[in-house]
Coordinates of C-alpha atoms in Angstrom, one line a residue:
Chain A
M1 CA 31.1 -8.4 8.1
E2 CA 31.2 -10.7 5.2
V3 CA 27.9 -11.6 3.6
N4 CA 27.5 -15.1 2.5
W5 CA 25.2 -14.6 -0.5
P6 CA 24.1 -18.1 -1.4
I7 CA 23.2 -18.8 2.2
E8 CA 21.3 -15.6 2.5
I9 CA 19.4 -16.3 -0.7
A10 CA 18.5 -19.8 0.5
R11 CA 17.3 -18.4 3.8
A12 CA 15.3 -15.8 2.0
V13 CA 13.6 -18.3 -0.2
G14 CA 12.9 -20.5 2.8
L15 CA 11.4 -17.6 4.8
A16 CA 9.3 -16.5 1.8
V17 CA 7.8 -19.9 1.4
T18 CA 7.2 -20.2 5.1
V19 CA 5.6 -16.8 5.4
F20 CA 3.5 -17.3 2.4
T21 CA 2.3 -20.7 3.6
F22 CA 1.6 -19.2 7.0
L23 CA -0.4 -16.5 5.4
A24 CA -2.3 -18.8 3.1
V25 CA -3.2 -21.1 6.0
V26 CA -3.6 -18.7 8.9
A27 CA -4.9 -15.6 7.2
A28 CA -6.8 -16.9 4.3
M29 CA -8.1 -20.3 5.4
L30 CA -8.5 -19.9 9.1
G31 CA -9.3 -16.2 8.7
V32 CA -12.2 -16.9 6.4
L33 CA -13.4 -19.6 8.7
L34 CA -13.2 -17.4 11.7
E35 CA -15.1 -14.7 9.9
R36 CA -17.9 -17.1 9.2
K37 CA -18.0 -18.6 12.6
I38 CA -17.8 -15.3 14.4
G39 CA -20.4 -13.9 12.1
G40 CA -22.6 -16.8 12.9
W41 CA -22.2 -16.5 16.6
I42 CA -22.9 -12.9 16.6
Q43 CA -26.0 -13.4 14.5
S44 CA -27.2 -16.3 16.7
R45 CA -26.7 -18.9 14.1
L46 CA -24.1 -21.6 13.6
G47 CA -21.4 -21.1 11.1
P48 CA -20.1 -23.8 8.9
K49 CA -20.2 -27.1 10.8
H50 CA -20.2 -30.0 8.5
V51 CA -16.9 -30.2 6.8
G52 CA -14.4 -31.7 9.1
R53 CA -14.7 -31.3 12.9
Q54 CA -16.6 -28.1 13.7
G55 CA -16.3 -27.0 10.2
L56 CA -12.5 -26.6 10.4
L57 CA -12.0 -28.0 7.0
Q58 CA -14.5 -25.8 5.3
T59 CA -12.0 -23.5 3.8
V60 CA -10.0 -26.4 2.5
A61 CA -13.0 -27.7 0.7
D62 CA -13.7 -24.2 -0.7
T63 CA -10.1 -24.0 -1.9
I64 CA -10.3 -27.3 -3.6
K65 CA -13.5 -26.2 -5.3
L66 CA -12.0 -23.0 -6.5
L67 CA -9.0 -24.8 -7.9
Q68 CA -11.3 -26.6 -10.3
K69 CA -13.1 -23.6 -11.6
E70 CA -12.6 -22.6 -15.1
H71 CA -10.5 -19.6 -16.0
I72 CA -12.8 -17.2 -17.7
T73 CA -11.3 -14.0 -19.1
P74 CA -13.9 -11.7 -20.3
Q75 CA -13.5 -10.9 -24.0
A76 CA -13.3 -7.2 -23.6
A77 CA -10.7 -7.4 -20.9
D78 CA -7.1 -6.6 -21.3
A79 CA -5.5 -9.9 -20.6
V80 CA -2.1 -8.9 -19.3
I81 CA -3.4 -6.4 -16.8
F82 CA -6.4 -8.6 -15.9
N83 CA -4.2 -11.4 -14.9
S84 CA -1.5 -9.5 -13.2
A85 CA -3.8 -7.3 -11.0
P86 CA -4.6 -10.1 -8.5
L87 CA -0.9 -10.9 -8.3
I88 CA 0.0 -7.3 -7.4
V89 CA -2.6 -7.3 -4.6
A90 CA -1.5 -10.7 -3.3
V91 CA 2.2 -9.9 -3.4
A92 CA 1.8 -6.5 -1.8
G93 CA -0.1 -8.2 1.1
L94 CA 2.7 -10.7 1.4
L95 CA 5.5 -8.1 1.5
D96 CA 3.9 -6.3 4.4
W97 CA 4.9 -9.2 6.6
I98 CA 8.6 -8.7 6.1
V99 CA 8.8 -6.2 8.9
I100 CA 6.5 -7.8 11.4
P101 CA 8.3 -9.1 14.5
F102 CA 6.8 -12.3 15.7
G103 CA 8.7 -12.7 18.9
V104 CA 12.1 -13.0 20.4
V105 CA 14.4 -16.0 20.6
H106 CA 17.1 -16.2 23.2
I107 CA 20.1 -18.0 21.8
G108 CA 23.2 -18.0 23.9
G109 CA 22.3 -14.9 25.9
T110 CA 21.4 -12.6 23.0
A111 CA 17.9 -11.9 22.1
I112 CA 17.3 -12.4 18.4
P113 CA 14.0 -11.0 17.2
L114 CA 11.9 -13.3 15.0
V115 CA 11.5 -11.0 12.1
V116 CA 12.2 -11.6 8.5
R117 CA 14.2 -8.5 8.2
D118 CA 14.3 -5.6 10.6
L119 CA 14.4 -2.8 8.0
N120 CA 15.5 0.6 9.1
I121 CA 12.5 2.1 7.5
G122 CA 10.2 -0.5 9.0
V123 CA 6.9 1.4 9.2
L124 CA 7.5 3.4 6.1
F125 CA 8.0 0.2 4.2
F126 CA 4.7 -1.1 5.5
A127 CA 2.9 2.0 4.4
A128 CA 4.5 1.9 1.0
M129 CA 3.3 -1.7 0.5
A130 CA -0.2 -0.7 1.6
S131 CA -0.2 2.0 -1.1
L132 CA 0.9 -0.5 -3.8
T133 CA -2.3 -2.4 -3.2
V134 CA -4.3 0.5 -4.5
V135 CA -2.6 0.3 -7.9
G136 CA -3.5 -3.4 -8.1
I137 CA -7.1 -2.7 -7.3
L138 CA -7.3 0.1 -9.9
A139 CA -5.7 -2.2 -12.4
G140 CA -8.2 -4.9 -11.8
G141 CA -11.1 -2.4 -12.0
F142 CA -9.8 -1.1 -15.3
A143 CA -8.9 -4.2 -17.0
S144 CA -12.2 -5.8 -16.6
N145 CA -13.8 -3.3 -19.0
N146 CA -17.0 -3.5 -17.1
K147 CA -19.0 -0.6 -15.7
Y148 CA -19.3 -2.1 -12.3
S149 CA -15.7 -3.0 -12.0
L150 CA -14.6 0.4 -13.1
L151 CA -16.8 2.2 -10.7
G152 CA -15.9 -0.2 -7.9
G153 CA -12.2 0.2 -8.6
L154 CA -12.4 4.0 -8.6
R155 CA -14.4 4.1 -5.4
S156 CA -12.2 1.6 -3.7
A157 CA -9.1 3.5 -4.7
S158 CA -10.5 6.8 -3.5
Q159 CA -11.4 5.3 -0.2
M160 CA -8.1 3.6 0.3
I161 CA -6.0 6.7 -0.5
S162 CA -8.2 8.8 1.7
Y163 CA -7.4 6.6 4.6
E164 CA -3.8 6.1 4.0
L165 CA -3.1 9.6 5.4
P166 CA -4.6 9.1 8.9
L167 CA -3.0 5.7 9.0
A168 CA 0.4 7.4 8.3
T169 CA -0.2 10.0 11.0
A170 CA -0.9 7.2 13.5
L171 CA 2.3 5.5 12.5
I172 CA 4.3 8.7 12.8
A173 CA 2.9 9.5 16.2
V174 CA 4.1 6.1 17.4
A175 CA 7.5 6.5 15.7
M176 CA 7.8 9.8 17.5
Q177 CA 7.4 8.3 20.9
A178 CA 9.6 5.4 20.1
G179 CA 12.3 7.4 18.3
T180 CA 12.7 4.9 15.5
L181 CA 10.9 3.7 12.4
S182 CA 12.0 0.1 12.9
T183 CA 9.3 -2.2 14.1
V184 CA 11.6 -4.1 16.4
G185 CA 12.7 -0.8 17.9
I186 CA 9.1 0.2 18.5
V187 CA 8.3 -3.0 20.4
K188 CA 11.3 -2.6 22.5
A189 CA 10.3 0.9 23.4
Q190 CA 7.2 -0.4 25.1
D191 CA 7.7 -1.5 28.7
G192 CA 5.3 -3.6 30.5
W193 CA 1.5 -3.5 30.4
F194 CA 1.0 0.2 30.9
G195 CA 4.0 1.3 28.9
S196 CA 2.5 0.0 25.7
F197 CA 1.5 2.7 23.3
A198 CA -2.2 1.7 23.5
F199 CA -2.3 3.9 26.5
S200 CA 0.1 6.7 25.8
Q201 CA -0.9 6.9 22.2
F202 CA -4.6 6.1 22.6
P203 CA -5.9 8.5 20.0
A204 CA -3.3 7.2 17.5
F205 CA -4.5 3.7 18.3
V206 CA -8.1 4.6 17.6
I207 CA -7.2 6.4 14.4
F208 CA -5.1 3.4 13.3
L209 CA -7.9 0.9 13.9
I210 CA -10.4 2.9 12.0
A211 CA -8.0 3.7 9.1
A212 CA -6.9 0.0 9.0
T213 CA -10.5 -1.2 8.7
A214 CA -11.0 1.2 5.8
E215 CA -7.7 0.3 4.1
V216 CA -8.6 -3.3 3.8
N217 CA -12.1 -2.5 2.6
R218 CA -14.0 -4.1 5.5
V219 CA -17.3 -3.2 6.8
P220 CA -18.3 -0.5 7.8
F221 CA -16.1 0.7 5.0
D222 CA -16.8 -1.9 2.4
L223 CA -19.0 0.1 0.0
P224 CA -16.7 -0.6 -3.0
E225 CA -17.3 -4.3 -2.5
A226 CA -20.8 -4.3 -1.3
E227 CA -22.9 -7.0 -2.8
S228 CA -26.0 -5.0 -2.9
E229 CA -24.3 -2.0 -4.5
L230 CA -22.0 -2.9 -7.3
V231 CA -22.2 -6.6 -7.5
A232 CA -18.7 -7.3 -6.3
G233 CA -17.1 -4.0 -7.2
Y234 CA -13.8 -4.2 -8.8
F235 CA -13.6 -7.9 -8.8
S236 CA -17.0 -8.6 -10.5
E237 CA -15.3 -10.2 -13.5
Y238 CA -12.9 -12.3 -11.6
T239 CA -13.9 -15.9 -11.1
G240 CA -12.3 -18.9 -9.5
M241 CA -8.8 -18.7 -8.3
R242 CA -8.1 -15.2 -9.3
F243 CA -10.9 -14.1 -7.1
A244 CA -9.4 -16.1 -4.4
L245 CA -6.1 -14.4 -4.9
F246 CA -7.7 -11.0 -4.4
Q247 CA -9.3 -12.3 -1.3
L248 CA -6.0 -13.7 -0.1
G249 CA -4.4 -10.3 -0.6
E250 CA -7.1 -8.6 1.4
Y251 CA -7.1 -11.0 4.2
A252 CA -3.4 -11.1 4.4
E253 CA -3.4 -7.3 4.6
M254 CA -6.1 -7.4 7.3
F255 CA -4.0 -9.7 9.3
A256 CA -0.9 -7.6 8.6
M257 CA -2.7 -4.5 9.9
A258 CA -3.7 -6.5 13.0
A259 CA -0.1 -7.6 13.4
L260 CA 1.1 -4.1 13.0
A261 CA -1.4 -2.8 15.6
T262 CA 0.0 -5.5 17.9
T263 CA 3.5 -4.4 17.3
L264 CA 2.9 -0.7 17.5
F265 CA 0.3 -0.4 20.2
L266 CA 0.1 -3.6 22.2
G267 CA 3.7 -4.4 22.9
G268 CA 4.3 -6.9 20.2
W269 CA 5.7 -10.1 21.7
K270 CA 6.1 -8.9 25.3
G271 CA 4.4 -10.7 28.0
P272 CA 5.1 -12.8 31.1
V273 CA 5.6 -16.5 31.2
L274 CA 4.5 -17.6 27.8
P275 CA 7.0 -17.4 24.9
G276 CA 6.9 -14.2 22.8
L277 CA 5.5 -15.9 19.7
V278 CA 2.4 -17.1 21.6
W279 CA 1.8 -13.7 23.1
F280 CA 2.1 -12.1 19.7
L281 CA -0.4 -14.5 18.2
I282 CA -2.8 -14.0 21.0
K283 CA -2.7 -10.2 20.6
M284 CA -2.9 -10.4 16.9
Y285 CA -6.0 -12.6 17.0
A286 CA -7.5 -10.4 19.6
V287 CA -7.3 -7.5 17.2
V288 CA -8.6 -9.6 14.3
F289 CA -11.5 -10.7 16.5
F290 CA -12.2 -7.0 17.2
L291 CA -12.1 -6.2 13.5
M292 CA -14.5 -9.0 12.8
W293 CA -16.7 -8.0 15.6
T294 CA -17.0 -4.5 14.2
R295 CA -17.9 -5.9 10.9
W296 CA -21.0 -7.6 12.1
T297 CA -21.9 -4.8 14.4
F298 CA -21.9 -1.6 12.4
P299 CA -23.9 -0.7 9.3
R300 CA -22.1 0.3 6.2
L301 CA -21.1 3.9 5.7
R302 CA -22.0 5.7 2.6
L303 CA -19.1 6.8 0.4
D304 CA -19.4 10.5 1.2
Q305 CA -19.7 9.8 4.9
L306 CA -16.7 7.6 4.7
L307 CA -14.6 10.2 2.9
N308 CA -15.8 13.0 5.3
L309 CA -14.8 10.9 8.2
S310 CA -11.3 10.5 6.8
W311 CA -10.6 14.0 5.6
K312 CA -12.5 16.1 8.0
V313 CA -12.2 14.2 11.2
L314 CA -9.3 11.6 11.2
L315 CA -6.7 13.6 9.3
P316 CA -7.0 16.8 11.3
A317 CA -7.2 14.8 14.5
G318 CA -4.1 12.8 13.5
L319 CA -2.1 15.9 12.7
I320 CA -3.1 17.7 15.9
W321 CA -2.2 14.6 17.8
I322 CA 1.2 14.6 16.2
L323 CA 1.7 18.2 17.3
L324 CA 0.5 17.4 20.8
T325 CA 2.8 14.4 21.1
G326 CA 5.7 16.5 19.8
F327 CA 4.9 19.3 22.2
A328 CA 4.8 16.8 25.1
I329 CA 8.0 15.2 24.2
T330 CA 9.9 18.4 23.5
F331 CA 8.7 20.6 26.3
L332 CA 7.5 18.3 29.0
A333 CA 9.8 15.4 29.0
K334 CA 12.7 17.0 30.5
Chain B
M1 CA 23.6 -5.2 6.5
L2 CA 21.8 -2.9 4.2
L3 CA 21.8 -4.7 0.9
V4 CA 21.1 -8.1 2.4
D5 CA 17.9 -6.7 3.8
W6 CA 16.7 -5.7 0.4
L7 CA 17.8 -8.9 -1.1
Y8 CA 15.2 -10.5 1.1
V9 CA 12.6 -8.1 -0.1
G10 CA 13.5 -8.9 -3.7
I11 CA 13.3 -12.6 -3.1
F12 CA 10.1 -12.3 -1.3
V13 CA 8.6 -10.5 -4.4
I14 CA 9.8 -13.2 -6.7
V15 CA 8.8 -16.2 -4.5
G16 CA 5.6 -14.5 -3.6
A17 CA 4.7 -14.0 -7.3
I18 CA 5.6 -17.6 -8.1
M19 CA 3.6 -19.0 -5.2
A20 CA 0.6 -16.8 -6.0
A21 CA 0.8 -17.9 -9.6
L22 CA 1.0 -21.5 -8.6
P23 CA -2.7 -22.0 -7.8
L24 CA -3.4 -20.4 -11.2
G25 CA -1.2 -23.0 -12.8
I26 CA -3.1 -25.7 -10.9
V27 CA -6.4 -24.3 -12.2
W28 CA -5.1 -24.3 -15.7
V29 CA -4.3 -28.0 -15.4
L30 CA -7.4 -29.1 -13.5
S31 CA -10.2 -26.9 -14.8
P32 CA -12.6 -27.8 -17.5
R33 CA -12.4 -25.7 -20.5
L34 CA -15.4 -25.0 -22.7
A35 CA -15.1 -21.8 -24.7
L36 CA -18.6 -20.5 -25.1
P37 CA -19.0 -16.9 -26.3
Q38 CA -21.6 -16.2 -23.6
K39 CA -19.0 -16.9 -20.9
R40 CA -16.7 -14.2 -22.2
M41 CA -19.3 -11.5 -22.3
T42 CA -19.0 -8.6 -19.9
Y43 CA -21.2 -9.0 -16.9
E44 CA -24.1 -6.7 -16.4
S45 CA -26.6 -8.2 -14.1
G46 CA -27.5 -10.9 -16.6
V47 CA -28.5 -8.7 -19.5
V48 CA -26.5 -8.0 -22.6
P49 CA -24.3 -5.1 -21.9
F50 CA -25.0 -1.9 -23.8
G51 CA -23.1 1.4 -24.1
Q52 CA -19.5 2.0 -23.7
A53 CA -17.8 0.7 -20.6
W54 CA -16.7 4.1 -19.4
A55 CA -18.7 7.1 -18.3
Q56 CA -17.7 10.7 -18.0
F57 CA -16.5 10.8 -14.4
N58 CA -16.7 13.6 -12.1
V59 CA -13.7 15.8 -11.4
R60 CA -14.0 14.8 -7.7
Y61 CA -11.9 11.7 -8.2
Y62 CA -9.1 13.8 -9.5
L63 CA -9.4 16.3 -6.6
F64 CA -9.2 13.6 -4.0
G65 CA -6.2 12.1 -5.7
L66 CA -4.5 15.4 -5.9
I67 CA -5.1 16.4 -2.3
F68 CA -3.9 13.0 -1.4
V69 CA -0.6 13.5 -3.3
I70 CA 0.0 16.8 -1.6
F71 CA -0.6 15.5 1.8
D72 CA 1.4 12.3 1.1
V73 CA 4.4 14.5 0.3
E74 CA 3.8 16.3 3.6
V75 CA 3.7 13.0 5.4
I76 CA 7.1 12.2 3.9
Y77 CA 8.6 15.1 5.7
L78 CA 7.1 13.9 8.9
Y79 CA 8.8 10.5 8.9
P80 CA 12.4 11.7 9.4
W81 CA 11.3 14.5 11.6
A82 CA 9.6 12.0 13.9
I83 CA 12.8 10.2 14.6
V84 CA 15.2 13.2 14.9
F85 CA 13.2 16.0 16.5
R86 CA 13.9 14.8 20.0
Q87 CA 17.6 15.4 19.6
L88 CA 17.3 18.7 17.9
G89 CA 15.4 20.6 20.6
K90 CA 12.7 23.1 20.5
F91 CA 13.4 24.7 17.2
A92 CA 12.8 21.5 15.3
F93 CA 9.4 21.3 16.8
V94 CA 8.6 24.9 15.9
E95 CA 9.8 24.3 12.3
M96 CA 7.5 21.4 11.9
L97 CA 4.7 23.3 13.6
I98 CA 5.0 26.1 10.9
F99 CA 5.1 23.4 8.2
L100 CA 2.0 21.7 9.4
V101 CA 0.1 24.9 10.0
I102 CA 0.7 26.0 6.5
L103 CA -0.6 22.7 5.2
M104 CA -3.6 22.7 7.5
I105 CA -4.5 26.0 6.0
G106 CA -4.5 24.2 2.7
L107 CA -6.8 21.5 4.1
A108 CA -9.1 24.2 5.5
Y109 CA -9.1 25.9 2.1
A110 CA -10.0 22.7 0.4
W111 CA -12.7 22.1 2.9
R112 CA -14.2 25.6 2.5
K113 CA -14.1 25.5 -1.3
G114 CA -16.0 22.2 -1.2
A115 CA -13.2 20.2 -2.8
L116 CA -13.7 17.5 -0.1
E117 CA -17.3 17.1 -0.9
W118 CA -18.2 13.9 -2.8
A119 CA -21.6 15.2 -4.0
Chain C
M1 CA 29.7 -9.1 -9.2
G2 CA 26.3 -9.6 -7.7
E3 CA 25.9 -5.9 -7.6
Q4 CA 26.6 -5.7 -11.3
A5 CA 24.0 -8.3 -12.0
A6 CA 21.5 -6.6 -9.8
F7 CA 22.2 -3.3 -11.5
I8 CA 21.7 -4.8 -14.9
I9 CA 18.5 -6.5 -14.0
L10 CA 17.1 -3.4 -12.5
S11 CA 18.1 -1.3 -15.4
I12 CA 16.5 -3.7 -17.8
I13 CA 13.2 -3.6 -15.8
T14 CA 13.2 0.1 -15.7
L15 CA 14.1 0.7 -19.3
A16 CA 11.9 -1.9 -20.7
S17 CA 8.9 -0.6 -18.8
A18 CA 9.8 3.0 -19.8
V19 CA 9.8 1.9 -23.5
V20 CA 6.3 0.4 -22.9
V21 CA 5.1 3.7 -21.3
V22 CA 6.3 5.7 -24.2
N23 CA 5.4 3.4 -27.0
S24 CA 2.2 1.6 -26.0
N25 CA -1.0 2.3 -28.0
N26 CA -3.1 1.6 -25.0
V27 CA -3.1 4.5 -22.5
V28 CA -4.0 2.4 -19.5
R29 CA -1.2 -0.1 -20.2
A30 CA 1.2 2.8 -20.6
A31 CA 0.2 4.2 -17.2
L32 CA 0.4 0.9 -15.5
A33 CA 3.8 0.3 -17.0
L34 CA 5.0 3.2 -15.0
V35 CA 4.8 1.0 -11.9
P36 CA 7.7 -1.4 -12.8
T37 CA 9.6 1.7 -14.0
F38 CA 9.3 3.3 -10.6
L39 CA 10.0 0.0 -8.8
G40 CA 13.2 -0.4 -10.9
V41 CA 14.3 3.1 -9.9
T42 CA 13.5 2.1 -6.3
G43 CA 15.9 -0.8 -6.6
L44 CA 18.6 1.6 -8.0
Y45 CA 18.1 3.8 -5.0
I46 CA 18.6 0.9 -2.7
M47 CA 21.8 0.0 -4.4
L48 CA 23.0 3.6 -3.7
Q49 CA 22.3 2.9 0.0
A50 CA 19.4 5.3 0.1
E51 CA 16.8 3.3 1.9
F52 CA 14.6 6.2 2.9
V53 CA 14.5 7.6 -0.6
A54 CA 13.6 4.2 -1.9
G55 CA 10.7 3.9 0.5
I56 CA 9.5 7.3 -0.4
Q57 CA 9.7 6.5 -4.1
V58 CA 7.4 3.6 -3.7
L59 CA 5.0 5.4 -1.4
I60 CA 4.7 8.5 -3.5
Y61 CA 5.4 7.5 -7.1
A62 CA 4.1 4.0 -7.3
G63 CA 1.4 4.6 -4.7
A64 CA 0.1 8.1 -5.2
I65 CA 1.2 9.5 -8.6
T66 CA 0.3 6.4 -10.5
V67 CA -3.1 6.4 -8.9
L68 CA -3.5 10.1 -9.8
I69 CA -2.5 9.4 -13.4
L70 CA -5.0 6.6 -13.6
F71 CA -7.8 8.8 -12.3
V72 CA -6.9 11.5 -14.8
I73 CA -7.0 8.9 -17.6
M74 CA -10.4 7.9 -16.7
L75 CA -11.6 11.5 -16.5
T76 CA -10.3 12.4 -19.9
E77 CA -11.3 9.5 -22.0
G78 CA -9.9 6.1 -22.4
G79 CA -11.6 4.2 -19.6
T80 CA -11.1 1.2 -21.7
G81 CA -7.7 2.1 -23.1
L82 CA -7.8 4.5 -25.9
R83 CA -5.9 3.4 -28.9
I84 CA -3.5 6.1 -29.7
R85 CA -1.3 6.1 -32.7
Q86 CA 2.2 6.4 -31.4
R87 CA 4.2 6.7 -34.4
N88 CA 4.0 8.9 -37.4
E89 CA 5.7 8.8 -40.8
Q90 CA 8.9 10.3 -39.5
A91 CA 9.8 7.3 -37.4
P92 CA 12.8 6.1 -39.4
L93 CA 14.4 9.6 -39.2
G94 CA 13.7 9.8 -35.5
L95 CA 15.3 6.4 -35.0
L96 CA 18.4 7.6 -36.9
T97 CA 18.7 10.8 -34.8
A98 CA 18.2 8.9 -31.6
A99 CA 20.9 6.4 -32.6
A100 CA 23.3 9.1 -33.5
L101 CA 22.7 10.9 -30.2
A102 CA 23.2 7.6 -28.3
A103 CA 26.4 6.9 -30.2
I104 CA 27.7 10.4 -29.3
L105 CA 26.8 10.1 -25.6
I106 CA 28.1 6.6 -25.2
S107 CA 31.4 7.5 -26.8
V108 CA 31.8 10.6 -24.7
L109 CA 30.9 8.7 -21.5
T110 CA 33.3 5.9 -22.1
R111 CA 36.2 8.0 -23.3
T112 CA 36.2 10.6 -20.6
E113 CA 38.6 10.1 -17.7
W114 CA 36.2 10.5 -14.9
P115 CA 38.1 11.5 -11.7
K116 CA 37.3 9.3 -8.8
S117 CA 36.2 11.2 -5.7
T118 CA 37.9 10.4 -2.5
A119 CA 35.1 11.9 -0.4
T120 CA 32.9 9.5 1.6
L121 CA 29.4 8.8 0.5
P122 CA 27.0 11.0 2.5
Q123 CA 24.5 9.2 4.7
Y124 CA 21.1 8.9 3.2
T125 CA 19.4 7.4 6.1
A126 CA 16.2 8.8 7.4
S127 CA 17.8 10.4 10.4
A128 CA 20.5 12.0 8.4
I129 CA 18.0 13.4 6.0
G130 CA 15.9 14.6 8.9
N131 CA 18.8 16.3 10.5
T132 CA 19.7 18.1 7.3
F133 CA 16.4 19.5 6.5
L134 CA 15.8 20.6 10.0
T135 CA 19.1 22.4 10.5
N136 CA 20.9 23.2 7.3
S137 CA 18.1 23.4 4.8
V138 CA 15.3 24.8 7.0
L139 CA 14.5 27.5 4.5
A140 CA 14.1 25.1 1.7
F141 CA 11.9 23.0 3.9
E142 CA 9.5 25.8 4.8
V143 CA 9.4 27.1 1.3
S144 CA 8.5 23.6 0.1
S145 CA 5.4 23.7 2.3
L146 CA 4.4 27.0 0.6
V147 CA 4.9 25.4 -2.8
L148 CA 2.7 22.5 -1.7
L149 CA 0.1 24.9 -0.5
I150 CA 0.1 27.0 -3.7
S151 CA -0.2 24.0 -5.9
L152 CA -3.1 22.7 -3.8
M153 CA -4.9 25.9 -4.1
G154 CA -4.2 26.3 -7.8
A155 CA -5.4 22.8 -8.6
I156 CA -8.6 23.3 -6.6
I157 CA -9.3 26.7 -8.3
I158 CA -8.8 25.2 -11.8
A159 CA -10.7 22.0 -11.2
R160 CA -13.6 23.8 -9.6
R161 CA -14.0 26.2 -12.4
E162 CA -15.0 23.4 -14.6
K163 CA -17.9 22.4 -12.4

C-alpha cells in the first residue's frame, strides 16, 4: 500500500488544527463555563449570566482579558524551563486525543471510525501521554524558584504518579476483556447496552473514575492546587496566558479522561438512532458532568489520605481485579 | 500503516506546540510592558521573600517515586499479557499470577515497613 | 528519503539534548534535557517498527525515571539548580582524545563490509512480545519479578535507615 506522504502530512496538519481548536473551544471555554454554571446550580446560586446570552460568552471575555496581560517572568526563574513547562502540559493534553474514537462514518458500505489514528498501542499511548504531564508540572514547579511552586509541584507529581498505577490497572482489565489495546477495538468489543464494560468491568470503571479525577488534579484530589493551601501550587508564578495554557492542558486532559471512560466503559459511539458522534458527545459530557458534580460535592482529601487511598486501596484492588478477570476469562469462559 | 500513524503523532506535537505558543505570541504583541523590579520578585504572600527557595525534603518523595517506577515496570509486563493470555491457555495465567504475587509481596513489604506513609 | 530525514532529525534531537545533559551547569536543566533525549530515542524505536517498545520508553523513561531523577535532585540539593563546574583544566586533552576515538570508530564503521542479513525482521508488536515472554522466555520473566522485588526491598531498607 503506497503512502502518499504530502497528502498525509496535509491531513495530519488539518486534523491537528481541528482537534486543537475543538479542545480550545469545547474543553477550555465551554468546560470552564460549564464548571462555573454547574457549580453555581449545585450551590444554589447563578453562575455567570451577563456576558452574552446566559453567560455563554463569559470564557471568551476571559480569554480576551488574559491575552492582554503582561508577561511577567520572575527574576529568579529559569526562563527556558519556565516558558516551556506550560507548553509540555498543553501538548501532552492534546496528544491524548489522537487515539479517541469519536464515532463511525459509513461510506460506501464500510464503517470508517472517526479517529485521528487508531494506534495499535492505543491505551498504552494514552497512559504514556498522561505520564508526560507530570514532567511538565514538575518543571513548572522547579523553574519558578518559589517555595510554594516547588512544594506544589512535588506534591502534585507525587499524587499523579501514585494514581497512574490504578489507572493503568483499570485500562489493562478492559484490554483483557476486549483482547486488544486499540481504542477502536475496545469499543467494537462492547455490544449493546448491557455488553458495555461498565457492567462487566464495574470495579475497573470505579477505579478508573477515581484515578482519573486524581490524575487531573480535581477535587477531591486538588490539594496541590488548593487556594487555601499553597496559593496556586505549582503555577503560583504563572500569570496571564501561560496560566491559561496550564489550565487548558488540565481541562483538555479531564475531557480526555472522560472521553476515554466513554470509549472504554460506556460503549463509545454505539447507540440507536442517533449518529455515533452525537452519542459519543452525550456520553462524554455525562462523564464530565459527573466529574464536576463530584467536585462540588466532596470535601478535599488530605495528601496522606489521598496517597493511602491510591496505594493501599486502589492499587491492590486493581491488581486483584485483573487476576479475577483473568481467572474468569481463562477458566470460566469455555 | 505503521509509520504514517506516527507521522500523525509527530505532526500533532509540532502543530500543537505552535498553536499553544500562538496565544503567547499574541500576548507579546498586545500586552503592556512596564518592567518594574517589584513585578519580578518571587511571590511569597505579599512579603519580601527570605531564605533559599528550596528546603531539605523528606525522603518520602523519593520512596514514592521509586515504588512507582518498580510498579510501572510491572504494569509494562501486564500490557502484552492482557492481549495474548487468552490464546495461550491456563499456564499464561498462572505465570502472571506468580509474577503479580511476587510483586504484591513487595507492596505488602513496603506497607509494613512504612514506606507508604506520608507522615 | 523521508526516513533518512526523519532519522537525521531524531538523531540531532537526541544527541543535542544528550550534550546538554552532560554539559549543563544547571542540574535541573540537565535533568529536564533528558526528556527530549528519551523522546528522540522513542522516535528511533518507532522507525524500527517497535511501537510497543516506543510506548514503554515514554511511559517509563520520560514519565517515571525523569520524575524520580527530579525528586532525587531536590532531595540532595539544587532545588534551584545547583551550578556545577562541568569542565576542569584537562578539557583540551579530553577533546583531543574524544576526537581521536571518534575518528577511529567512524573509519572502522565506514570501511567494514557489513554483511546484509537476509532474515526477516522479527515482530516487535505487543502481542509478539507477549507471546515471547510467556512461552519462550518465561524464566527470564519470572526472574525479573524477583529482581524488581529485591530492588524494591533494598531501596526501602537503605532509604529508611536514614530516617
